[in-house]
Short mmCIF file of C-alpha atoms in Angstrom, two decimals:
data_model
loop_
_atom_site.label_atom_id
_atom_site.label_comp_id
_atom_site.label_asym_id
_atom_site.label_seq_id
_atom_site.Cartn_x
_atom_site.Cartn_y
_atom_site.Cartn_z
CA UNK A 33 -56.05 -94.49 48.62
CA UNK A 34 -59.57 -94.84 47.84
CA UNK A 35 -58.81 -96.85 44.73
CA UNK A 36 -56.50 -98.98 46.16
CA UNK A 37 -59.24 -100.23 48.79
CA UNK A 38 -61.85 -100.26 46.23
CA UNK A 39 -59.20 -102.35 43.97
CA UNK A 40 -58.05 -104.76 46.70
CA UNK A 41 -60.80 -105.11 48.91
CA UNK A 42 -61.08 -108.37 48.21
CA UNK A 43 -57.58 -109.66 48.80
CA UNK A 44 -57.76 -107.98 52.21
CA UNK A 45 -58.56 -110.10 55.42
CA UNK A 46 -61.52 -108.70 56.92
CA UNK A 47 -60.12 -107.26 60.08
CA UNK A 48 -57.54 -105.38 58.11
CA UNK A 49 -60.17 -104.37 55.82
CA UNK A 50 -62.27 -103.05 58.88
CA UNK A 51 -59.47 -100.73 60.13
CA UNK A 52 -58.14 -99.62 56.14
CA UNK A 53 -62.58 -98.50 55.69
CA UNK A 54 -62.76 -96.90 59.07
CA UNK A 55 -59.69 -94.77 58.26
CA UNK A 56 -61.14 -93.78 54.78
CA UNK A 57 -64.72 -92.99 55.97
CA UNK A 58 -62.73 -90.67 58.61
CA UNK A 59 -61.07 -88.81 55.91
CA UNK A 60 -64.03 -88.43 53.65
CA UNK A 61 -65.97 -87.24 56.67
CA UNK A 62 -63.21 -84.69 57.56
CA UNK A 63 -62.90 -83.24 53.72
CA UNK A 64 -66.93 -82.29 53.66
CA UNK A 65 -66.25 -80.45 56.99
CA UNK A 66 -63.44 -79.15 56.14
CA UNK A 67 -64.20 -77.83 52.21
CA UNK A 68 -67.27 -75.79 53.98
CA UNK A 69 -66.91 -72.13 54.51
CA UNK A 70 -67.89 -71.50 57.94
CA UNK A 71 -66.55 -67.44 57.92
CA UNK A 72 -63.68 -65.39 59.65
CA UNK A 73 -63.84 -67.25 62.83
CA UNK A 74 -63.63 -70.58 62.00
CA UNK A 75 -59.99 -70.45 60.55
CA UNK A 76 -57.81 -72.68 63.47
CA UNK A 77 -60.59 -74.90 63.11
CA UNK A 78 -60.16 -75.32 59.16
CA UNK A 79 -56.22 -75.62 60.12
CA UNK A 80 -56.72 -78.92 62.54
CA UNK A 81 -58.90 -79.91 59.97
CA UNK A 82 -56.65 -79.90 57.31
CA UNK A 83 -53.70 -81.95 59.82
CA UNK A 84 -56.22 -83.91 60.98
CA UNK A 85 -56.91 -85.09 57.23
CA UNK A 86 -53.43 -85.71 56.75
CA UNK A 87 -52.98 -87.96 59.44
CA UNK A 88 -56.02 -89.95 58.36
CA UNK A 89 -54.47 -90.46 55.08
CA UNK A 90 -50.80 -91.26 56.62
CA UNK A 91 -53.02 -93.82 59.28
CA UNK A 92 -54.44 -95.64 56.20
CA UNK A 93 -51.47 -95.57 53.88
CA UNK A 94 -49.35 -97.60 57.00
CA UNK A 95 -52.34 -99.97 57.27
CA UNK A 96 -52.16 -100.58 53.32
CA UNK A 97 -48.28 -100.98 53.56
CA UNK A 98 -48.45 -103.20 56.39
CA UNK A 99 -51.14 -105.50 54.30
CA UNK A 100 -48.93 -105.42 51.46
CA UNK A 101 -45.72 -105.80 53.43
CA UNK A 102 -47.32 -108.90 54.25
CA UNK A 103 -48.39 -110.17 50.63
CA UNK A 104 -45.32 -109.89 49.31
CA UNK A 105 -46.99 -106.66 46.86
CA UNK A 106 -44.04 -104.55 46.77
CA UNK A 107 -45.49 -102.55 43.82
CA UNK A 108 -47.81 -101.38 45.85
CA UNK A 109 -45.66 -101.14 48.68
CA UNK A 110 -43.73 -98.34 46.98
CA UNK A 111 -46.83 -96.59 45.31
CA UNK A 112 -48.04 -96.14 48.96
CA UNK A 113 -44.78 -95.21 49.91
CA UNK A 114 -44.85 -92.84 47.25
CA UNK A 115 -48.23 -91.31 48.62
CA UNK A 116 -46.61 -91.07 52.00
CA UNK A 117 -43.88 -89.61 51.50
CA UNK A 118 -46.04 -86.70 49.44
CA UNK A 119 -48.25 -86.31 52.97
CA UNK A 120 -45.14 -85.28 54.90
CA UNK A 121 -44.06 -83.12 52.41
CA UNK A 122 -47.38 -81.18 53.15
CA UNK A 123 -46.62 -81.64 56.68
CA UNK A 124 -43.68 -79.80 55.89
CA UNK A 125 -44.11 -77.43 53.91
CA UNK A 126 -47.38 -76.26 55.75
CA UNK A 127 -45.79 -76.30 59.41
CA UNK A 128 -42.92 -73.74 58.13
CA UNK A 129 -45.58 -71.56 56.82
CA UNK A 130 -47.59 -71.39 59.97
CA UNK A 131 -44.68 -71.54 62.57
CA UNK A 132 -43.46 -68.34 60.31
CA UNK A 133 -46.85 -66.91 59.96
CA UNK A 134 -47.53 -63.25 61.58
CA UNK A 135 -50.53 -63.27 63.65
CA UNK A 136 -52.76 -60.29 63.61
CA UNK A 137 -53.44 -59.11 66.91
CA UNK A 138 -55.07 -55.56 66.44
CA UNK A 139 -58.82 -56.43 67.51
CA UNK A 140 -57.55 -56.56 71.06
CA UNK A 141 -56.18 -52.76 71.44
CA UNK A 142 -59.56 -51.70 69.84
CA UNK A 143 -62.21 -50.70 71.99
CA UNK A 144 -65.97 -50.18 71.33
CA UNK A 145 -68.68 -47.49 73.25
CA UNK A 146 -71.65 -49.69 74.30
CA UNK A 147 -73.43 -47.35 76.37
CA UNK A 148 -72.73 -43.31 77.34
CA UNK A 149 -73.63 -43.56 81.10
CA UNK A 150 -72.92 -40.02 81.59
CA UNK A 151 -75.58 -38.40 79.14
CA UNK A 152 -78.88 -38.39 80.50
CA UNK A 153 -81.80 -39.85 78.56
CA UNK A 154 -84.74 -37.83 78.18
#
């Protein structure tokens, strides 16, 4: 996606060039927070992460086909197609895995001893 802004940015009226960059500096914002290892706790945010990538690269691949659509580029109307069609297939694939995914609930029914009120400190 990158390329094809970098490669057509100057075909591109500005307005739909606004919108196509604000979409892209979304997504590369996203994948730095998102490739960070924050530890254990931080997994469901890593997971909205990762859709929330995906839907900035299906927003900017419907802006490019809607520019193209109207240039008459159909080559590039079906390489971004192309692209699309690969983000739903991660869309997918990845919401079977987690709608069939077994959550691990055991730290509830585990209990910790803060304090021994009974014993008497000396």
């Amino acid at each position: 996606m990158y390329t094809l802004y970098l490669h057509h940015s100057y075909t591109i009226k500005p307005y739909s060039l606004n919108q196509i960059k604000l979409k892209l500096d979304g997504f590369l914002d996203l994948t730095d927070k998102w490739s960070n290892d924050y530890g254990d706790g931080w997994q469901s945010l890593k997971l909205s992460g990762f859709f929330k990538i995906l839907n900035h690269i299906e927003d900017t691949a419907i802006e490019f086909i809607s520019h193209f659509k109207k240039s008459n580029d159909y080559y590039h109307v079906n390489k971004v197609n192309a692209q699309l069609q690969m983000v739903h297939f991660f869309y997918e694939k990845y919401d079977i895995i987690f709608k069939n995914a077994k959550v691990n609930l055991n730290y509830k029914s585990n209990t910790i001893k803060l304090l021994d009120l009974e014993r008497k400190v000396s």
